[in-house]
PDB file of C-alpha atoms in Angstrom:
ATOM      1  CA  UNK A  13       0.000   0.000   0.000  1.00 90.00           C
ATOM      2  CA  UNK A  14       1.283   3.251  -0.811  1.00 95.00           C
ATOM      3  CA  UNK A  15      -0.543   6.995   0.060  1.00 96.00           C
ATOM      4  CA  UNK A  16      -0.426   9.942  -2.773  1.00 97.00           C
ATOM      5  CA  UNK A  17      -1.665  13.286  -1.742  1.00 97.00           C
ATOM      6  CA  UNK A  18      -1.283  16.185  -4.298  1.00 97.00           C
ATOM      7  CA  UNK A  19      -3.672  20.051  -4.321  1.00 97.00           C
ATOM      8  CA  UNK A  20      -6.042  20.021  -7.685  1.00 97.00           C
ATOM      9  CA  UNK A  21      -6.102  24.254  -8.343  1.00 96.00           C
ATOM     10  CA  UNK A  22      -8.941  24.036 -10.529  1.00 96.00           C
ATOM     11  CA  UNK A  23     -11.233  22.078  -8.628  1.00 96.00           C
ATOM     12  CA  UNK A  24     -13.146  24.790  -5.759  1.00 95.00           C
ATOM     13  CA  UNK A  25     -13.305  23.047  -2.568  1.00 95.00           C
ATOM     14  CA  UNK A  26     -16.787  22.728  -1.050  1.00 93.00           C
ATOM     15  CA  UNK A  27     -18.673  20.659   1.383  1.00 92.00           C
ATOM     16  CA  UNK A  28     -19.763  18.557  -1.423  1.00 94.00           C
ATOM     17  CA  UNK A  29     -16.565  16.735  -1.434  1.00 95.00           C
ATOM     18  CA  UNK A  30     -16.132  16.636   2.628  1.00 93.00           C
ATOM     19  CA  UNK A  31     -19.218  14.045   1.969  1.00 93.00           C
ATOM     20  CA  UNK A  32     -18.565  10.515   0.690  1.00 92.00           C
ATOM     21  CA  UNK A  33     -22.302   9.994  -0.166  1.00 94.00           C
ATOM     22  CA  UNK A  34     -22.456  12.951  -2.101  1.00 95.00           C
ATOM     23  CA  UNK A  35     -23.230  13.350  -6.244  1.00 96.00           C
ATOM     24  CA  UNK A  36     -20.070  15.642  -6.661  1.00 96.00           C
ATOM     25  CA  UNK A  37     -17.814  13.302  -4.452  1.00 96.00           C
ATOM     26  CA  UNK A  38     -18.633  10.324  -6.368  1.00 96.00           C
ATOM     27  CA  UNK A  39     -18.073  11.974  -9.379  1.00 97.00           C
ATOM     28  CA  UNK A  40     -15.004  14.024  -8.854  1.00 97.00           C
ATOM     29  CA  UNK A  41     -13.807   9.858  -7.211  1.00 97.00           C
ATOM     30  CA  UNK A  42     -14.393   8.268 -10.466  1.00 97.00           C
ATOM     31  CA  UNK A  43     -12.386  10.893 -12.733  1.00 98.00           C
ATOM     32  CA  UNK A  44      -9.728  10.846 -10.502  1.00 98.00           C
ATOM     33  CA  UNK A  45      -9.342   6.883  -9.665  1.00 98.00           C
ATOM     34  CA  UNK A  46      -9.952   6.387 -13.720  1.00 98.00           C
ATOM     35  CA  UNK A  47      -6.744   9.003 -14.214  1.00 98.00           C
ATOM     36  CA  UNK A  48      -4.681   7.825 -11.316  1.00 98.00           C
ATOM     37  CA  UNK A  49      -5.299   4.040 -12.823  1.00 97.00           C
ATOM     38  CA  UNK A  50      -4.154   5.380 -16.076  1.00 97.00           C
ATOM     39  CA  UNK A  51      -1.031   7.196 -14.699  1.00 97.00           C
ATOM     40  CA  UNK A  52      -0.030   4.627 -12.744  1.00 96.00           C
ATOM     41  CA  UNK A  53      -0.078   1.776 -15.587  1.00 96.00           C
ATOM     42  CA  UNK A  54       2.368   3.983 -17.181  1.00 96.00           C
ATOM     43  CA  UNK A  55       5.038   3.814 -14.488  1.00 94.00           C
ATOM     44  CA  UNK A  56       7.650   1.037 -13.251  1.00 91.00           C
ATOM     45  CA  UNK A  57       5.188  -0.157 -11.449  1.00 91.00           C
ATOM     46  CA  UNK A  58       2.602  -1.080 -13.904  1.00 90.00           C
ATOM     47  CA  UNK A  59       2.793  -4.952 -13.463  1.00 89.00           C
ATOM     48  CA  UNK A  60       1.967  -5.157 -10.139  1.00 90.00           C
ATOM     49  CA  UNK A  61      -0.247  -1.350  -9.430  1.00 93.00           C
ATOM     50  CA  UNK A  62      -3.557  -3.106  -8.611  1.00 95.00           C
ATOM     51  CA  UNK A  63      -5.304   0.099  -7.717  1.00 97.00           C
ATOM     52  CA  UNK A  64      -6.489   3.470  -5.713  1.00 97.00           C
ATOM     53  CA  UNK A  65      -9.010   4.649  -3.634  1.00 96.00           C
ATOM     54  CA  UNK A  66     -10.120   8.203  -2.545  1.00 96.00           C
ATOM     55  CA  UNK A  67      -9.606   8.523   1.059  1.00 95.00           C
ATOM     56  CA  UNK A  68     -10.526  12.474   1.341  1.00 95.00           C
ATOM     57  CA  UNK A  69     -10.690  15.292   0.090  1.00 96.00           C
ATOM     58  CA  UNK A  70      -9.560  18.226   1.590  1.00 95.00           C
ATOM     59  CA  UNK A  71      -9.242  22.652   2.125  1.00 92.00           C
ATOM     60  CA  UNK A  72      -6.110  22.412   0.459  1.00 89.00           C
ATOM     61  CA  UNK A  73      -3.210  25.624   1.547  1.00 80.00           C
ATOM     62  CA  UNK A  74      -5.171  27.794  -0.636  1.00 78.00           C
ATOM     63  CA  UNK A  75      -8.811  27.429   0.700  1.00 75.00           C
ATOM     64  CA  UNK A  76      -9.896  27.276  -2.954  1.00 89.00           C
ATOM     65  CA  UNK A  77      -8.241  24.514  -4.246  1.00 95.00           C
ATOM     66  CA  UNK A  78      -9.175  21.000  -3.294  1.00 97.00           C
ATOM     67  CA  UNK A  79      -6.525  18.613  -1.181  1.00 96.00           C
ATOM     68  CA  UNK A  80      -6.324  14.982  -2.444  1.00 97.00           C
ATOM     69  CA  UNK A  81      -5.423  11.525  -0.335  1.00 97.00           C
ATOM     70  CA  UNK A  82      -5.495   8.353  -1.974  1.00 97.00           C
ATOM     71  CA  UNK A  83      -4.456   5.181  -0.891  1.00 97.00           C
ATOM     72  CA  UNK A  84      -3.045   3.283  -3.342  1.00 97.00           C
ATOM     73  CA  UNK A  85      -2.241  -0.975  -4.070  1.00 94.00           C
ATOM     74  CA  UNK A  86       0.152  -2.941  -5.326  1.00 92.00           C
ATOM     75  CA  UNK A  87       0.812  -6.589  -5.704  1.00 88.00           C
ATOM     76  CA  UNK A  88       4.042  -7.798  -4.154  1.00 82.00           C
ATOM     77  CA  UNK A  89       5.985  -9.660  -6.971  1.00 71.00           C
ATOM     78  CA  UNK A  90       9.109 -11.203  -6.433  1.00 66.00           C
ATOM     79  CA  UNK A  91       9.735 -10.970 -10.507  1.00 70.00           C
ATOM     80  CA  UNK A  92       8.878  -6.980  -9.975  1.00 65.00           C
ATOM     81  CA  UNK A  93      11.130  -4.560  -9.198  1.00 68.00           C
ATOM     82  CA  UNK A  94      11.014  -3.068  -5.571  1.00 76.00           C
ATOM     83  CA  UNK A  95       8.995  -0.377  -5.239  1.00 82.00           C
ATOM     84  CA  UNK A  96      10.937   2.813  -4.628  1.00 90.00           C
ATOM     85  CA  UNK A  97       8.750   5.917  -4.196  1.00 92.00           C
ATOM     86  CA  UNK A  98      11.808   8.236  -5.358  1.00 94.00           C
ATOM     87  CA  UNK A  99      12.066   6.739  -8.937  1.00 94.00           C
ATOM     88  CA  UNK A 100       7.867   6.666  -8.550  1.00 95.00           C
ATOM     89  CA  UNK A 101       7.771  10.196  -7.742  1.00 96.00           C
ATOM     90  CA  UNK A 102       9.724  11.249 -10.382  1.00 96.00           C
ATOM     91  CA  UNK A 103       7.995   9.520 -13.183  1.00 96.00           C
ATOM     92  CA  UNK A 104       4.951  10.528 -12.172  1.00 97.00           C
ATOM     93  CA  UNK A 105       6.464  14.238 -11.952  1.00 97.00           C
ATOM     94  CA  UNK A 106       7.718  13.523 -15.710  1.00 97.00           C
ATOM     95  CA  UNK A 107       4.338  12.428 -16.502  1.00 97.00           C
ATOM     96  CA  UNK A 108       2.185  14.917 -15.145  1.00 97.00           C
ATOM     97  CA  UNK A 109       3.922  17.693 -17.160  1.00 96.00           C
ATOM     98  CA  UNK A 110       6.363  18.219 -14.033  1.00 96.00           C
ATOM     99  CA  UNK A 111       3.323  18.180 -11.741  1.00 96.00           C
ATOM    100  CA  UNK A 112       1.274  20.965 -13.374  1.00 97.00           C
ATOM    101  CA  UNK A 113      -1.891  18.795 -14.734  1.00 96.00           C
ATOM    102  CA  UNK A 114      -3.302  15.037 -14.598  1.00 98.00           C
ATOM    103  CA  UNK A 115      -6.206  14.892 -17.247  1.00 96.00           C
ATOM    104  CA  UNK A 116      -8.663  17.662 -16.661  1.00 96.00           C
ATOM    105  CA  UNK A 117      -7.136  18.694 -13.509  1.00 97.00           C
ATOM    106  CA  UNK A 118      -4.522  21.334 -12.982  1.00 97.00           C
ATOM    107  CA  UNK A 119      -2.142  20.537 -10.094  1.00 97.00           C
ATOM    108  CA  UNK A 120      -0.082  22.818  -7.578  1.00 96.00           C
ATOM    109  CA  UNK A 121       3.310  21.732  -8.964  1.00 96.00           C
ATOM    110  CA  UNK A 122       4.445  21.412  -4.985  1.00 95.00           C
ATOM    111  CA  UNK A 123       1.770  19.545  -3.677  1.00 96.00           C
ATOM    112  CA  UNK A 124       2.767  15.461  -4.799  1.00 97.00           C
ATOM    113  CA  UNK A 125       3.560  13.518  -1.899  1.00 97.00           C
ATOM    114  CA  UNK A 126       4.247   9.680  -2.279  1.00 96.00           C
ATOM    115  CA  UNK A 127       4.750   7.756   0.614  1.00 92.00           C
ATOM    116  CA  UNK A 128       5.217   3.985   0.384  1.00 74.00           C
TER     117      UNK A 128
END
């Protein structure tokens, strides 16, 4: 299991997204886990990345922007290489436009945190 946590700047915050049962939540959760899934089959650790899940999200630095935590799977595979959250970080960094956008979402280029 590995956490990510990164600040979407074009997403407002609201109370909508404090609530897991709530239209906007669910919606804003799909996007998200579809683009995550998609990032993340791109990295080193594509062959064993089973997965994330939205954990919260959150009044990022800047109250208008949106804080994200996901908690992320993997697969341990002896065949696989270790995973190293450095090398992760950085391709996700190279594949993110150096942490400026992820689909439809623009990011605050000093908000990606992976912790594994």
């Amino acid at each position: 299991k590995f956490t990510v946590n990164f600040t979407i700047t074009n997403l407002p915050y609201s109370s909508h997204l404090r609530n897991p049962h709530s239209a906007k939540f669910s919606a804003t959760e799909r996007v998200l886990t579809a683009l995550l899934d998609q990032l993340f089959k791109r990295t080193s650790i594509h062959s064993v990345y089973t997965g994330c899940k939205m954990m919260a999200f959150r009044h990022a630095q800047k109250t208008e922007d949106t804080g994200v935590d996901a908690a992320c799977t993997y697969n341990i595979d002896s065949a696989a290489p270790q995973f190293d959250r450095v090398i992760l970080y950085h391709e996700v960094s190279n594949k993110t436009s150096g942490i400026t956008n992820l689909g439809i979402y623009s990011l605050d280029q000093k908000s990606l945190y992976i912790n594994g």
